[in-house]
């Protein structure tokens, strides 16, 4: 049975790439808003976005951060990471910058978003615990295959890391 996960990503930059990962069928994620639906949530303000995050984290065992070139700078991504970790869920990052976008272009690798979130009352970076995986492969197809072959094991590893974590 596929794990239920929460996908976190920079919507405007990486929507196309994230759809590739979501459509692999290896895991079950939250229902994804279309660009228009996401804009409607954003228009309602921060409280509505927080509610959407909380509602969609419920029942999930892991937050899977799909990391593109600017993911680490996105405030809502960082909120999703912190909320997931604080709720006892596994947290995993997967670089997706080498997957092609709708224009058949790859992107540059971004910073590790887990360096931007702290634990242990602000004394340690989450990157000490949460893993950022860089899929192997020389082209988009090979990177896709690497993610598809490994995502389930990576998620299980992230869940175990969180279970073993001592605050």
PDB file of N, CA and C in Angstrom, residues 6-7 10 15 27 31 39 47 51 62 65 71-72 80 89 97-98 108 117 119 121-122 124 131 143-144 166:
ATOM      1  N   UNK A   6       2.498  14.383   1.995  1.00  0.00           N
ATOM      2  CA  UNK A   6       2.199  15.773   1.679  1.00  0.00           C
ATOM      3  C   UNK A   6       3.324  16.271   0.801  1.00  0.00           C
ATOM      4  N   UNK A   7       3.001  16.729  -0.402  1.00  0.00           N
ATOM      5  CA  UNK A   7       4.017  17.275  -1.294  1.00  0.00           C
ATOM      6  C   UNK A   7       4.139  18.772  -1.079  1.00  0.00           C
ATOM      7  N   UNK A  10       7.635  24.767  -4.642  1.00  0.00           N
ATOM      8  CA  UNK A  10       7.413  26.128  -5.133  1.00  0.00           C
ATOM      9  C   UNK A  10       6.469  26.026  -6.324  1.00  0.00           C
ATOM     10  N   UNK A  15       5.635  23.438 -10.638  1.00  0.00           N
ATOM     11  CA  UNK A  15       4.388  22.689 -10.766  1.00  0.00           C
ATOM     12  C   UNK A  15       4.509  21.558 -11.788  1.00  0.00           C
ATOM     13  N   UNK A  27       3.419   6.773  -4.464  1.00  0.00           N
ATOM     14  CA  UNK A  27       2.898   7.302  -3.215  1.00  0.00           C
ATOM     15  C   UNK A  27       1.585   8.015  -3.498  1.00  0.00           C
ATOM     16  N   UNK A  31      -4.667  16.021  -2.629  1.00  0.00           N
ATOM     17  CA  UNK A  31      -5.188  16.482  -3.902  1.00  0.00           C
ATOM     18  C   UNK A  31      -4.514  17.812  -4.199  1.00  0.00           C
ATOM     19  N   UNK A  39      -4.475  29.996  -6.621  1.00  0.00           N
ATOM     20  CA  UNK A  39      -4.575  31.456  -6.575  1.00  0.00           C
ATOM     21  C   UNK A  39      -5.769  31.884  -5.729  1.00  0.00           C
ATOM     22  N   UNK A  47      -4.322  33.099   6.750  1.00  0.00           N
ATOM     23  CA  UNK A  47      -5.081  32.166   7.595  1.00  0.00           C
ATOM     24  C   UNK A  47      -5.654  31.020   6.765  1.00  0.00           C
ATOM     25  N   UNK A  51      -4.716  27.043   7.044  1.00  0.00           N
ATOM     26  CA  UNK A  51      -5.778  26.029   7.176  1.00  0.00           C
ATOM     27  C   UNK A  51      -5.619  24.952   6.108  1.00  0.00           C
ATOM     28  N   UNK A  62       4.431  11.595   5.872  1.00  0.00           N
ATOM     29  CA  UNK A  62       5.699  12.205   5.479  1.00  0.00           C
ATOM     30  C   UNK A  62       5.436  13.462   4.648  1.00  0.00           C
ATOM     31  N   UNK A  65       9.405  17.187   0.157  1.00  0.00           N
ATOM     32  CA  UNK A  65       9.696  18.497  -0.412  1.00  0.00           C
ATOM     33  C   UNK A  65      10.374  18.272  -1.756  1.00  0.00           C
ATOM     34  N   UNK A  71      13.095  26.731  -4.115  1.00  0.00           N
ATOM     35  CA  UNK A  71      12.253  26.150  -3.068  1.00  0.00           C
ATOM     36  C   UNK A  71      12.642  26.620  -1.675  1.00  0.00           C
ATOM     37  N   UNK A  72      13.922  26.706  -1.395  1.00  0.00           N
ATOM     38  CA  UNK A  72      14.401  27.057  -0.047  1.00  0.00           C
ATOM     39  C   UNK A  72      14.066  28.484   0.352  1.00  0.00           C
ATOM     40  N   UNK A  80       5.447  24.556   5.771  1.00  0.00           N
ATOM     41  CA  UNK A  80       5.006  23.166   5.608  1.00  0.00           C
ATOM     42  C   UNK A  80       6.027  22.196   6.198  1.00  0.00           C
ATOM     43  N   UNK A  89       5.951  13.924  11.617  1.00  0.00           N
ATOM     44  CA  UNK A  89       5.973  13.258  10.311  1.00  0.00           C
ATOM     45  C   UNK A  89       7.402  13.196   9.776  1.00  0.00           C
ATOM     46  N   UNK A  97      15.260  19.496  -9.990  1.00  0.00           N
ATOM     47  CA  UNK A  97      15.707  20.479 -10.969  1.00  0.00           C
ATOM     48  C   UNK A  97      16.156  19.864 -12.289  1.00  0.00           C
ATOM     49  N   UNK A  98      16.535  18.595 -12.308  1.00  0.00           N
ATOM     50  CA  UNK A  98      16.955  17.962 -13.561  1.00  0.00           C
ATOM     51  C   UNK A  98      15.803  17.334 -14.331  1.00  0.00           C
ATOM     52  N   UNK A 108      18.484  24.934 -12.369  1.00  0.00           N
ATOM     53  CA  UNK A 108      19.656  24.815 -11.511  1.00  0.00           C
ATOM     54  C   UNK A 108      19.229  24.245 -10.154  1.00  0.00           C
ATOM     55  N   UNK A 117      15.370  25.762   8.359  1.00  0.00           N
ATOM     56  CA  UNK A 117      14.452  25.403   9.446  1.00  0.00           C
ATOM     57  C   UNK A 117      15.288  24.878  10.602  1.00  0.00           C
ATOM     58  N   UNK A 119      15.584  23.179  14.654  1.00  0.00           N
ATOM     59  CA  UNK A 119      14.962  22.317  15.662  1.00  0.00           C
ATOM     60  C   UNK A 119      15.750  22.485  16.959  1.00  0.00           C
ATOM     61  N   UNK A 121      14.957  23.935  19.765  1.00  0.00           N
ATOM     62  CA  UNK A 121      14.850  25.333  20.226  1.00  0.00           C
ATOM     63  C   UNK A 121      15.784  26.259  19.459  1.00  0.00           C
ATOM     64  N   UNK A 122      15.894  26.012  18.157  1.00  0.00           N
ATOM     65  CA  UNK A 122      16.696  26.881  17.302  1.00  0.00           C
ATOM     66  C   UNK A 122      18.182  26.630  17.323  1.00  0.00           C
ATOM     67  N   UNK A 124      19.808  23.755  16.204  1.00  0.00           N
ATOM     68  CA  UNK A 124      20.312  22.894  15.126  1.00  0.00           C
ATOM     69  C   UNK A 124      19.465  23.075  13.875  1.00  0.00           C
ATOM     70  N   UNK A 131      16.863  14.452   5.212  1.00  0.00           N
ATOM     71  CA  UNK A 131      17.762  14.204   4.088  1.00  0.00           C
ATOM     72  C   UNK A 131      17.244  14.850   2.810  1.00  0.00           C
ATOM     73  N   UNK A 143      16.884  10.609 -14.309  1.00  0.00           N
ATOM     74  CA  UNK A 143      16.538  11.176 -13.005  1.00  0.00           C
ATOM     75  C   UNK A 143      15.141  10.721 -12.603  1.00  0.00           C
ATOM     76  N   UNK A 144      14.211  10.765 -13.537  1.00  0.00           N
ATOM     77  CA  UNK A 144      12.852  10.281 -13.293  1.00  0.00           C
ATOM     78  C   UNK A 144      12.893   8.822 -12.828  1.00  0.00           C
ATOM     79  N   UNK A 166      15.327  12.428  18.826  1.00  0.00           N
ATOM     80  CA  UNK A 166      15.166  12.766  20.251  1.00  0.00           C
ATOM     81  C   UNK A 166      15.275  14.281  20.400  1.00  0.00           C
TER      82      UNK A 166
END
